[in-house]
Amino acid sequence: MNQVFAVKFGGTSLADAAQFERVTNIIRADGRRRYIIASAPGKRFDGDEKVTDILIQCFNKRDDAAAFDALFAKAAERFISIRDGLKLKTDIEAQLDIIRKNISKGAGYDYLASRGEYLNGLLLADLLNAEFVDASELIFFTESGSLDSKKTYRKINTRLSGDGVYVIPGFYGVLPDGTVKTFPRGGSDITGSVIARGAQVCLYENWTDVSGIKMADPRIIPEALTIKSITYRELRELSYMGANVLHEEAVFPVREMGIPINVKNTNMPDEPGTMITENGSDPSKHTITGLAGRMDFTVILLDKALMNNEIGFARKLLSIFERHRIPVEHMPTGIDSISVVVDSSYLPDSKLEIILEEIKKELEPDTVGVVRDIALIAIVGRGMQNRFGTSGEIMMELGRAGININLLNQSINEMSIIIGVHNRDCHRTLRVIYELFVGDGGSGAE
Ligand code: ASP
């Protein structure tokens, strides 16, 4: 691995001229910060708009000249004010003309949505006196839209082999025919990870507007502590359940090479942030690393005497969901019972009826029950391994709080416990569990 860093700055870190200055100071403070990935300008204050959102609205109005012009001018103004505020020379107007022409010639949604990153990258390279390398030279997708990792990593490795500082716009790459294609929203995190991997850096820094990943969603638990060290695996479990500081797909490219990710705050650069690694450093004193919850699941519960002797029962059940292209989240089982947990958005009432009919016909269960409005809470922590009584403590505490647990699932590696409660109890459950482990007198209070 090379002793250099890939460094990604999110939208709020590059939202205006003052933020660009902070970013420049951060980059200059450590000569190892050599591969810089830029997002589009984000929100400057509550209620402000992200440039990517404006560009998307713009594309949707491309057949309404007046509306298109007004929106395009709004986006343009953001870049012009950054350029002028920093007294840079980049000819933004000429770039905007090219974008306009390309749109009138039929350039697509992804092209326009990605221009925020492109223009911000040009401005940042100008400010840093660094080399701008368009993502279309580095990030390649296959015909079917997945990352062509072989080609991409090879190209990154050769194209970025100099010893200067490179600025690369995040969020997009190109299809085999050269058309721009974006990653999912928030995808500059993925670009950062792909560049980190291709350039074989020793650290991927992800700079945002919070000082790392919190143990719980701060909108629900405002005093939630910052996680100092988390493993890729724990993070995956938390992101899947809705913790969203880092795009969930951003973990895979760096994880394969064991490159740590450090999530840091542009507005408080001295704070250590959160370090994401394969094994983590000392586990949290709080037993758990973090917890997250997601609402709106449906549980379908089947009972059938001697089910466990019936070979292929689970496969037949799952194949019904597969046929309807419905992903199954969990499948807790008992001796003569099995339940399937599904994201409710895949199961409107009409669909649910069809599924239940097929289950009855094909599996002949004794009873079938449905519970709607279930929230799943993931309690995650490598500190739970080999520690006795954690799930017992959780159940007792929830019982004391009068919260009914509909489902409980502990992973074999004891790294996560998933519990299902009614949607209405979701936030209270998170709070009770947080208090249990972290609050005054919690099992692992510092
Ligand atoms: N600007 C894009 C978005 O808003 C990508 C990113 O910020 O990561 O989704």
CSV table of C-alpha atoms and ligand atoms in Angstrom, one decimal:
chain,number,residue,atom,x,y,z
A,1,MET,CA,0.0,0.0,0.0
A,2,ASN,CA,1.1,3.5,-0.7
A,3,GLN,CA,1.6,5.9,2.1
A,4,VAL,CA,-0.9,8.4,0.7
A,5,PHE,CA,-4.6,9.1,1.3
A,6,ALA,CA,-7.7,9.3,-0.8
A,7,VAL,CA,-9.8,12.1,0.6
A,8,LYS,CA,-13.4,12.7,-0.2
A,9,PHE,CA,-15.3,15.8,0.7
A,10,GLY,CA,-19.1,15.8,0.9
A,11,GLY,CA,-21.5,18.4,-0.4
A,12,THR,CA,-21.7,20.5,2.8
A,13,SER,CA,-17.8,20.6,2.9
A,14,LEU,CA,-17.8,22.2,-0.6
A,15,ALA,CA,-21.0,24.2,-0.4
A,16,ASP,CA,-19.5,27.7,-0.7
A,17,ALA,CA,-16.3,29.7,-0.9
A,18,ALA,CA,-15.7,29.6,2.9
A,19,GLN,CA,-16.0,25.8,3.0
A,20,PHE,CA,-13.6,25.5,0.0
A,21,GLU,CA,-11.1,27.4,2.1
A,22,ARG,CA,-11.5,25.0,5.0
A,23,VAL,CA,-11.0,22.1,2.7
A,24,THR,CA,-7.9,23.6,1.3
A,25,ASN,CA,-6.4,24.0,4.8
A,26,ILE,CA,-7.2,20.4,5.5
A,27,ILE,CA,-5.6,19.1,2.3
A,28,ARG,CA,-2.5,21.3,2.8
A,29,ALA,CA,-2.1,20.2,6.5
A,30,ASP,CA,-0.9,16.7,5.4
A,31,GLY,CA,1.1,16.0,2.3
A,32,ARG,CA,-0.3,12.5,2.1
A,33,ARG,CA,-3.7,13.9,1.1
A,34,ARG,CA,-3.1,13.3,-2.6
A,35,TYR,CA,-6.3,12.0,-4.2
A,36,ILE,CA,-9.1,14.4,-3.6
A,37,ILE,CA,-12.7,13.4,-4.5
A,38,ALA,CA,-15.2,16.3,-4.7
A,39,SER,CA,-19.0,16.2,-4.3
A,40,ALA,CA,-21.4,18.8,-5.7
A,41,PRO,CA,-22.2,21.9,-3.5
A,42,GLY,CA,-24.6,20.8,-0.8
A,43,LYS,CA,-26.8,22.8,1.6
A,44,ARG,CA,-25.3,25.9,3.1
A,45,PHE,CA,-28.0,26.2,5.7
A,46,ASP,CA,-31.2,24.6,6.8
A,47,GLY,CA,-33.8,24.8,4.0
A,48,ASP,CA,-31.1,25.4,1.3
A,49,GLU,CA,-31.0,23.2,-1.8
A,50,LYS,CA,-28.3,20.8,-2.9
A,51,VAL,CA,-27.0,21.6,-6.4
A,52,THR,CA,-27.6,17.9,-7.5
A,53,ASP,CA,-31.3,18.3,-6.6
A,54,ILE,CA,-31.5,21.5,-8.6
A,55,LEU,CA,-29.9,19.9,-11.6
A,56,ILE,CA,-32.3,17.0,-11.4
A,57,GLN,CA,-35.2,19.3,-11.4
A,58,CYS,CA,-33.6,21.1,-14.3
A,59,PHE,CA,-33.5,17.9,-16.3
A,60,ASN,CA,-37.1,17.2,-15.5
A,61,LYS,CA,-38.0,20.6,-17.0
A,62,ARG,CA,-35.9,20.3,-20.1
A,63,ASP,CA,-39.0,20.7,-22.3
A,64,ASP,CA,-40.1,23.9,-20.6
A,65,ALA,CA,-37.6,26.5,-21.6
A,66,ALA,CA,-38.5,29.2,-19.0
A,67,ALA,CA,-38.5,26.7,-16.1
A,68,PHE,CA,-35.3,25.1,-17.3
A,69,ASP,CA,-33.5,28.5,-17.6
A,70,ALA,CA,-34.6,29.6,-14.1
A,71,LEU,CA,-33.3,26.4,-12.5
A,72,PHE,CA,-30.1,26.3,-14.6
A,73,ALA,CA,-29.4,29.9,-13.5
A,74,LYS,CA,-29.9,28.9,-9.9
A,75,ALA,CA,-27.4,26.1,-10.1
A,76,ALA,CA,-25.0,28.3,-12.2
A,77,GLU,CA,-25.0,31.0,-9.5
A,78,ARG,CA,-23.7,28.5,-6.9
A,79,PHE,CA,-20.5,27.9,-9.0
A,80,ILE,CA,-20.1,31.5,-10.0
A,81,SER,CA,-20.2,32.7,-6.4
A,82,ILE,CA,-17.7,30.1,-5.3
A,83,ARG,CA,-15.4,31.0,-8.2
A,84,ASP,CA,-15.7,34.8,-7.6
A,85,GLY,CA,-15.5,34.4,-3.8
A,86,LEU,CA,-12.2,32.7,-4.2
A,87,LYS,CA,-11.0,34.8,-7.1
A,88,LEU,CA,-10.4,31.8,-9.3
A,89,LYS,CA,-9.9,31.8,-13.0
A,90,THR,CA,-12.0,28.8,-14.1
A,91,ASP,CA,-14.2,29.8,-17.0
A,92,ILE,CA,-17.5,28.5,-15.4
A,93,GLU,CA,-19.6,30.3,-18.0
A,94,ALA,CA,-17.9,28.5,-20.9
A,95,GLN,CA,-18.5,25.2,-19.0
A,96,LEU,CA,-22.1,26.0,-18.5
A,97,ASP,CA,-22.5,26.7,-22.2
A,98,ILE,CA,-21.1,23.3,-23.0
A,99,ILE,CA,-23.5,21.6,-20.6
A,100,ARG,CA,-26.5,23.5,-22.0
A,101,LYS,CA,-25.5,22.5,-25.6
A,102,ASN,CA,-25.1,18.9,-24.6
A,103,ILE,CA,-28.5,18.9,-23.0
A,104,SER,CA,-30.1,20.4,-26.1
A,105,LYS,CA,-28.4,17.7,-28.1
A,106,GLY,CA,-30.0,15.0,-25.9
A,107,ALA,CA,-27.5,14.3,-23.1
A,108,GLY,CA,-29.3,12.3,-20.4
A,109,TYR,CA,-30.4,12.6,-16.8
A,110,ASP,CA,-27.2,11.1,-15.4
A,111,TYR,CA,-25.1,13.6,-17.4
A,112,LEU,CA,-26.8,16.6,-16.0
A,113,ALA,CA,-27.1,15.2,-12.4
A,114,SER,CA,-23.3,14.7,-12.4
A,115,ARG,CA,-22.4,18.2,-13.5
A,116,GLY,CA,-22.3,19.5,-9.9
A,117,GLU,CA,-19.4,17.2,-9.1
A,118,TYR,CA,-17.7,18.0,-12.4
A,119,LEU,CA,-17.8,21.8,-11.9
A,120,ASN,CA,-16.9,21.6,-8.2
A,121,GLY,CA,-14.0,19.4,-9.1
A,122,LEU,CA,-12.7,22.0,-11.6
A,123,LEU,CA,-13.0,24.8,-9.0
A,124,LEU,CA,-11.3,22.8,-6.3
A,125,ALA,CA,-8.4,21.8,-8.7
A,126,ASP,CA,-8.0,25.5,-9.6
A,127,LEU,CA,-7.9,26.5,-6.0
A,128,LEU,CA,-5.3,23.8,-5.0
A,129,ASN,CA,-3.3,24.2,-8.2
A,130,ALA,CA,-3.8,20.5,-8.6
A,131,GLU,CA,-4.5,18.3,-11.7
A,132,PHE,CA,-8.1,17.8,-12.5
A,133,VAL,CA,-8.9,14.3,-13.8
A,134,ASP,CA,-12.4,13.7,-15.0
A,135,ALA,CA,-14.1,10.7,-13.6
A,136,SER,CA,-14.9,9.7,-17.2
A,137,GLU,CA,-11.3,8.8,-17.6
A,138,LEU,CA,-11.2,6.6,-14.5
A,139,ILE,CA,-14.5,5.0,-13.5
A,140,PHE,CA,-16.0,2.5,-16.0
A,141,PHE,CA,-19.3,0.7,-15.9
A,142,THR,CA,-20.2,-2.4,-17.8
A,143,GLU,CA,-23.1,-2.5,-20.4
A,144,SER,CA,-25.4,-3.7,-17.6
A,145,GLY,CA,-24.5,-0.8,-15.3
A,146,SER,CA,-22.3,-2.4,-12.7
A,147,LEU,CA,-18.8,-1.2,-12.0
A,148,ASP,CA,-16.2,-2.6,-14.4
A,149,SER,CA,-13.7,-3.0,-11.5
A,150,LYS,CA,-10.8,-4.5,-13.4
A,151,LYS,CA,-10.7,-1.8,-16.0
A,152,THR,CA,-11.4,0.9,-13.4
A,153,TYR,CA,-8.6,-0.1,-11.0
A,154,ARG,CA,-6.1,-0.6,-13.8
A,155,LYS,CA,-6.9,2.8,-15.2
A,156,ILE,CA,-6.7,4.6,-11.8
A,157,ASN,CA,-3.4,2.9,-11.1
A,158,THR,CA,-1.8,4.1,-14.3
A,159,ARG,CA,-3.5,7.5,-14.8
A,160,LEU,CA,-2.9,8.7,-11.2
A,161,SER,CA,0.6,7.5,-10.9
A,162,GLY,CA,2.3,10.9,-10.7
A,163,ASP,CA,3.3,12.4,-7.4
A,164,GLY,CA,1.1,15.5,-7.5
A,165,VAL,CA,-2.3,16.2,-6.0
A,166,TYR,CA,-5.2,15.0,-8.2
A,167,VAL,CA,-8.8,16.2,-8.0
A,168,ILE,CA,-11.5,13.8,-9.2
A,169,PRO,CA,-15.2,14.6,-9.3
A,170,GLY,CA,-17.3,12.0,-7.4
A,171,PHE,CA,-20.6,10.3,-8.2
A,172,TYR,CA,-20.1,9.2,-11.8
A,173,GLY,CA,-18.2,7.3,-14.5
A,174,VAL,CA,-18.9,6.2,-18.0
A,175,LEU,CA,-20.6,3.3,-19.8
A,176,PRO,CA,-18.7,1.4,-22.5
A,177,ASP,CA,-20.0,3.9,-25.2
A,178,GLY,CA,-18.8,6.9,-23.2
A,179,THR,CA,-22.2,8.0,-21.9
A,180,VAL,CA,-22.1,9.3,-18.3
A,181,LYS,CA,-23.6,7.1,-15.7
A,182,THR,CA,-23.9,8.0,-12.0
A,183,PHE,CA,-23.7,5.8,-8.9
A,184,PRO,CA,-26.8,5.9,-6.7
A,185,ARG,CA,-27.5,9.1,-4.8
A,186,GLY,CA,-24.8,9.9,-2.3
A,187,GLY,CA,-22.4,8.0,-4.5
A,188,SER,CA,-19.4,10.2,-4.2
A,189,ASP,CA,-18.6,8.0,-1.2
A,190,ILE,CA,-18.4,5.1,-3.6
A,191,THR,CA,-16.1,7.0,-6.0
A,192,GLY,CA,-13.8,7.8,-3.0
A,193,SER,CA,-13.6,4.1,-2.1
A,194,VAL,CA,-13.0,3.0,-5.7
A,195,ILE,CA,-10.2,5.6,-6.1
A,196,ALA,CA,-8.7,4.6,-2.7
A,197,ARG,CA,-8.6,1.0,-3.8
A,198,GLY,CA,-7.3,1.7,-7.4
A,199,ALA,CA,-4.6,3.9,-6.1
A,200,GLN,CA,-3.8,1.5,-3.3
A,201,VAL,CA,-3.7,4.1,-0.6
A,202,CYS,CA,-3.2,3.4,3.1
A,203,LEU,CA,-6.2,5.5,4.3
A,204,TYR,CA,-9.6,6.7,2.9
A,205,GLU,CA,-10.7,9.9,4.6
A,206,ASN,CA,-14.3,10.7,4.2
A,207,TRP,CA,-15.0,14.3,5.3
A,208,THR,CA,-18.5,15.4,6.1
A,209,ASP,CA,-20.4,17.7,8.5
A,210,VAL,CA,-20.5,15.4,11.5
A,211,SER,CA,-17.7,14.2,13.7
A,212,GLY,CA,-18.0,10.6,12.7
A,213,ILE,CA,-20.7,7.9,13.0
A,214,LYS,CA,-22.9,8.2,16.1
A,215,MET,CA,-23.9,5.2,18.2
A,216,ALA,CA,-27.5,5.9,17.4
A,217,ASP,CA,-29.4,8.3,15.1
A,218,PRO,CA,-29.0,11.7,16.6
A,219,ARG,CA,-32.4,12.8,15.5
A,220,ILE,CA,-33.8,10.2,18.0
A,221,ILE,CA,-31.0,10.3,20.6
A,222,PRO,CA,-29.4,13.7,20.4
A,223,GLU,CA,-26.8,12.9,23.0
A,224,ALA,CA,-25.6,9.8,21.1
A,225,LEU,CA,-21.8,9.4,21.4
A,226,THR,CA,-19.5,9.2,18.4
A,227,ILE,CA,-18.2,5.7,17.6
A,228,LYS,CA,-14.4,5.8,17.7
A,229,SER,CA,-13.7,2.4,16.1
A,230,ILE,CA,-16.1,0.2,14.2
A,231,THR,CA,-15.5,-2.8,11.9
A,232,TYR,CA,-16.6,-2.9,8.3
A,233,ARG,CA,-19.0,-5.6,9.3
A,234,GLU,CA,-20.6,-3.7,12.1
A,235,LEU,CA,-21.0,-0.7,9.9
A,236,ARG,CA,-22.7,-2.8,7.2
A,237,GLU,CA,-25.3,-4.0,9.7
A,238,LEU,CA,-25.9,-0.5,11.0
A,239,SER,CA,-26.1,1.1,7.5
A,240,TYR,CA,-28.5,-1.5,6.4
A,241,MET,CA,-30.8,-0.6,9.2
A,242,GLY,CA,-30.7,3.0,8.3
A,243,ALA,CA,-27.6,4.6,9.8
A,244,ASN,CA,-26.5,6.7,6.8
A,245,VAL,CA,-23.3,8.7,7.3
A,246,LEU,CA,-21.5,6.7,4.6
A,247,HIS,CA,-23.1,5.2,1.5
A,248,GLU,CA,-23.5,1.5,2.3
A,249,GLU,CA,-21.8,0.5,-1.0
A,250,ALA,CA,-18.7,2.5,-0.2
A,251,VAL,CA,-17.4,-0.1,2.2
A,252,PHE,CA,-16.8,-3.0,-0.3
A,253,PRO,CA,-14.0,-1.7,-2.5
A,254,VAL,CA,-11.7,-0.6,0.4
A,255,ARG,CA,-12.6,-3.6,2.5
A,256,GLU,CA,-11.3,-6.0,0.0
A,257,MET,CA,-7.9,-4.4,0.4
A,258,GLY,CA,-8.1,-3.7,4.1
A,259,ILE,CA,-7.9,0.1,3.6
A,260,PRO,CA,-9.3,1.8,6.7
A,261,ILE,CA,-11.9,4.6,6.4
A,262,ASN,CA,-11.8,7.6,8.6
A,263,VAL,CA,-15.0,9.6,8.8
A,264,LYS,CA,-14.2,13.2,9.8
A,265,ASN,CA,-15.8,16.6,10.2
A,266,THR,CA,-14.6,19.4,7.9
A,267,ASN,CA,-15.9,21.9,10.4
A,268,MET,CA,-14.0,20.3,13.3
A,269,PRO,CA,-10.9,18.8,11.6
A,270,ASP,CA,-9.1,18.1,14.9
A,271,GLU,CA,-11.7,15.7,16.1
A,272,PRO,CA,-10.6,12.1,15.5
A,273,GLY,CA,-13.9,11.0,13.9
A,274,THR,CA,-14.7,7.3,13.4
A,275,MET,CA,-12.2,4.8,12.2
A,276,ILE,CA,-13.6,1.9,10.2
A,277,THR,CA,-11.3,-1.2,9.9
A,278,GLU,CA,-11.5,-4.9,9.5
A,279,ASN,CA,-11.0,-5.9,13.1
A,280,GLY,CA,-11.5,-2.6,15.0
A,281,SER,CA,-9.3,-1.3,17.8
A,282,ASP,CA,-10.3,-1.8,21.4
A,283,PRO,CA,-14.0,-2.6,21.4
A,284,SER,CA,-16.3,0.1,22.9
A,285,LYS,CA,-16.6,0.2,26.7
A,286,HIS,CA,-20.3,0.1,26.2
A,287,THR,CA,-20.5,-3.6,25.0
A,288,ILE,CA,-22.4,-2.4,22.0
A,289,THR,CA,-20.9,-0.4,19.1
A,290,GLY,CA,-24.1,1.1,17.9
A,291,LEU,CA,-27.8,0.5,17.2
A,292,ALA,CA,-30.2,1.5,14.5
A,293,GLY,CA,-33.8,0.9,13.6
A,294,ARG,CA,-36.0,0.7,10.5
A,295,MET,CA,-39.7,0.7,10.5
A,296,ASP,CA,-42.4,-0.8,8.3
A,297,PHE,CA,-41.8,-4.5,8.0
A,298,THR,CA,-44.3,-7.3,7.7
A,299,VAL,CA,-44.0,-10.6,9.4
A,300,ILE,CA,-45.7,-13.7,8.0
A,301,LEU,CA,-45.8,-16.5,10.5
A,302,LEU,CA,-46.5,-20.2,9.6
A,303,ASP,CA,-47.2,-23.0,12.0
A,304,LYS,CA,-47.2,-26.7,11.0
A,305,ALA,CA,-46.9,-29.7,13.2
A,306,LEU,CA,-43.7,-31.7,12.4
A,307,MET,CA,-42.5,-28.9,10.1
A,308,ASN,CA,-38.9,-29.6,11.0
A,309,ASN,CA,-39.2,-33.1,9.5
A,310,GLU,CA,-40.5,-31.9,6.2
A,311,ILE,CA,-37.6,-31.6,3.9
A,312,GLY,CA,-37.6,-28.6,1.6
A,313,PHE,CA,-40.2,-26.7,3.6
A,314,ALA,CA,-38.1,-23.5,3.9
A,315,ARG,CA,-37.0,-23.7,0.2
A,316,LYS,CA,-40.6,-24.0,-1.0
A,317,LEU,CA,-41.6,-21.0,1.2
A,318,LEU,CA,-38.7,-18.9,-0.1
A,319,SER,CA,-39.4,-19.8,-3.7
A,320,ILE,CA,-42.8,-18.2,-3.4
A,321,PHE,CA,-41.2,-14.9,-2.5
A,322,GLU,CA,-38.5,-15.4,-5.2
A,323,ARG,CA,-41.2,-15.9,-7.8
A,324,HIS,CA,-42.7,-12.6,-6.9
A,325,ARG,CA,-39.3,-10.9,-6.7
A,326,ILE,CA,-39.7,-10.0,-3.1
A,327,PRO,CA,-36.5,-9.9,-1.0
A,328,VAL,CA,-36.7,-11.6,2.4
A,329,GLU,CA,-35.0,-9.8,5.2
A,330,HIS,CA,-35.0,-12.5,8.0
A,331,MET,CA,-36.4,-15.9,8.6
A,332,PRO,CA,-36.6,-16.6,12.3
A,333,THR,CA,-37.6,-20.3,13.0
A,334,GLY,CA,-39.0,-22.3,15.8
A,335,ILE,CA,-39.4,-26.1,15.9
A,336,ASP,CA,-42.8,-26.2,14.2
A,337,SER,CA,-43.0,-22.6,13.1
A,338,ILE,CA,-41.2,-20.3,10.7
A,339,SER,CA,-41.6,-16.7,10.0
A,340,VAL,CA,-40.6,-14.5,7.1
A,341,VAL,CA,-39.8,-10.8,7.5
A,342,VAL,CA,-40.3,-8.6,4.5
A,343,ASP,CA,-40.0,-4.9,3.9
A,344,SER,CA,-43.7,-3.8,3.7
A,345,SER,CA,-43.2,-1.7,0.6
A,346,TYR,CA,-43.0,-5.0,-1.3
A,347,LEU,CA,-46.2,-6.2,0.1
A,348,PRO,CA,-49.2,-4.0,-0.5
A,349,ASP,CA,-52.5,-5.7,0.6
A,350,SER,CA,-53.3,-7.0,-2.9
A,351,LYS,CA,-49.8,-8.7,-3.1
A,352,LEU,CA,-50.0,-10.0,0.4
A,353,GLU,CA,-53.3,-11.8,-0.4
A,354,ILE,CA,-51.7,-13.5,-3.4
A,355,ILE,CA,-48.7,-14.6,-1.4
A,356,LEU,CA,-50.9,-16.0,1.4
A,357,GLU,CA,-53.0,-17.9,-1.0
A,358,GLU,CA,-49.9,-19.5,-2.6
A,359,ILE,CA,-48.5,-20.3,0.9
A,360,LYS,CA,-51.7,-22.1,1.9
A,361,LYS,CA,-51.9,-24.0,-1.4
A,362,GLU,CA,-48.3,-25.1,-1.6
A,363,LEU,CA,-47.3,-25.6,2.0
A,364,GLU,CA,-50.6,-26.5,3.7
A,365,PRO,CA,-49.6,-24.9,7.1
A,366,ASP,CA,-51.8,-25.4,10.1
A,367,THR,CA,-52.1,-21.6,10.6
A,368,VAL,CA,-50.7,-18.5,8.9
A,369,GLY,CA,-50.6,-15.2,10.6
A,370,VAL,CA,-49.6,-11.7,9.5
A,371,VAL,CA,-48.2,-8.9,11.6
A,372,ARG,CA,-47.9,-5.6,9.9
A,373,ASP,CA,-46.1,-2.4,11.1
A,374,ILE,CA,-43.1,-4.0,12.6
A,375,ALA,CA,-39.8,-2.1,13.2
A,376,LEU,CA,-36.5,-4.0,13.3
A,377,ILE,CA,-33.9,-2.8,15.6
A,378,ALA,CA,-30.3,-3.9,15.1
A,379,ILE,CA,-28.0,-3.9,18.2
A,380,VAL,CA,-24.5,-4.3,16.9
A,381,GLY,CA,-21.2,-4.8,18.6
A,382,ARG,CA,-18.2,-7.1,18.5
A,383,GLY,CA,-18.1,-6.4,22.3
A,384,MET,CA,-21.1,-8.7,22.7
A,385,GLN,CA,-19.1,-11.8,21.6
A,386,ASN,CA,-18.4,-14.0,24.5
A,387,ARG,CA,-20.2,-11.8,26.9
A,388,PHE,CA,-23.0,-13.5,28.9
A,389,GLY,CA,-26.5,-12.3,29.2
A,390,THR,CA,-26.6,-9.4,26.7
A,391,SER,CA,-29.9,-10.5,25.0
A,392,GLY,CA,-31.3,-11.3,28.4
A,393,GLU,CA,-30.6,-7.8,29.7
A,394,ILE,CA,-32.2,-6.3,26.6
A,395,MET,CA,-35.3,-8.3,27.0
A,396,MET,CA,-35.6,-7.6,30.7
A,397,GLU,CA,-35.2,-3.9,30.2
A,398,LEU,CA,-37.7,-3.8,27.3
A,399,GLY,CA,-40.1,-5.8,29.5
A,400,ARG,CA,-39.7,-3.3,32.3
A,401,ALA,CA,-40.5,-0.5,29.8
A,402,GLY,CA,-43.6,-2.4,28.7
A,403,ILE,CA,-42.4,-2.9,25.2
A,404,ASN,CA,-43.5,-6.1,23.6
A,405,ILE,CA,-40.9,-7.9,21.5
A,406,ASN,CA,-42.4,-9.6,18.4
A,407,LEU,CA,-39.2,-11.2,17.2
A,408,LEU,CA,-35.7,-11.8,18.3
A,409,ASN,CA,-32.8,-13.0,16.2
A,410,GLN,CA,-29.2,-13.3,17.3
A,411,SER,CA,-26.5,-13.9,14.7
A,412,ILE,CA,-24.4,-17.0,15.3
A,413,ASN,CA,-21.2,-14.9,15.6
A,414,GLU,CA,-22.9,-12.9,18.4
A,415,MET,CA,-22.2,-9.7,16.7
A,416,SER,CA,-25.7,-8.5,16.3
A,417,ILE,CA,-29.1,-8.9,17.8
A,418,ILE,CA,-32.1,-8.0,15.8
A,419,ILE,CA,-35.4,-7.4,17.6
A,420,GLY,CA,-38.8,-6.7,16.1
A,421,VAL,CA,-41.2,-4.4,17.9
A,422,HIS,CA,-44.3,-2.5,16.8
A,423,ASN,CA,-43.5,0.7,14.7
A,424,ARG,CA,-44.9,2.9,17.4
A,425,ASP,CA,-42.4,1.5,19.9
A,426,CYS,CA,-39.4,1.9,17.6
A,427,HIS,CA,-37.9,5.2,18.9
A,428,ARG,CA,-38.7,4.3,22.5
A,429,THR,CA,-37.0,0.9,22.1
A,430,LEU,CA,-33.8,2.6,20.7
A,431,ARG,CA,-33.8,4.9,23.6
A,432,VAL,CA,-34.3,2.2,26.2
A,433,ILE,CA,-31.5,0.1,24.8
A,434,TYR,CA,-29.2,3.1,24.4
A,435,GLU,CA,-29.8,4.0,28.0
A,436,LEU,CA,-29.2,0.4,29.1
A,437,PHE,CA,-25.7,0.2,27.6
A,438,VAL,CA,-24.5,3.8,27.5
A,439,GLY,CA,-26.6,5.9,29.8
A,440,ASP,CA,-25.8,6.4,33.5
A,441,GLY,CA,-25.2,3.1,35.1
A,442,GLY,CA,-25.3,1.3,31.8
A,443,SER,CA,-23.5,-2.0,31.5
A,444,GLY,CA,-20.5,-0.4,30.0
A,445,ALA,CA,-20.6,3.2,31.2
A,446,GLU,CA,-17.3,5.0,30.7
B,1,ASP,N1,-24.2,14.9,-5.3
B,1,ASP,C1,-24.7,13.6,-5.3
B,1,ASP,C2,-25.9,13.5,-4.5
B,1,ASP,O1,-26.4,14.5,-4.0
B,1,ASP,C3,-23.6,12.6,-4.9
B,1,ASP,C4,-23.0,12.8,-3.6
B,1,ASP,O2,-23.1,13.9,-3.0
B,1,ASP,O3,-22.4,11.9,-3.1
B,1,ASP,O4,-26.5,12.5,-4.4
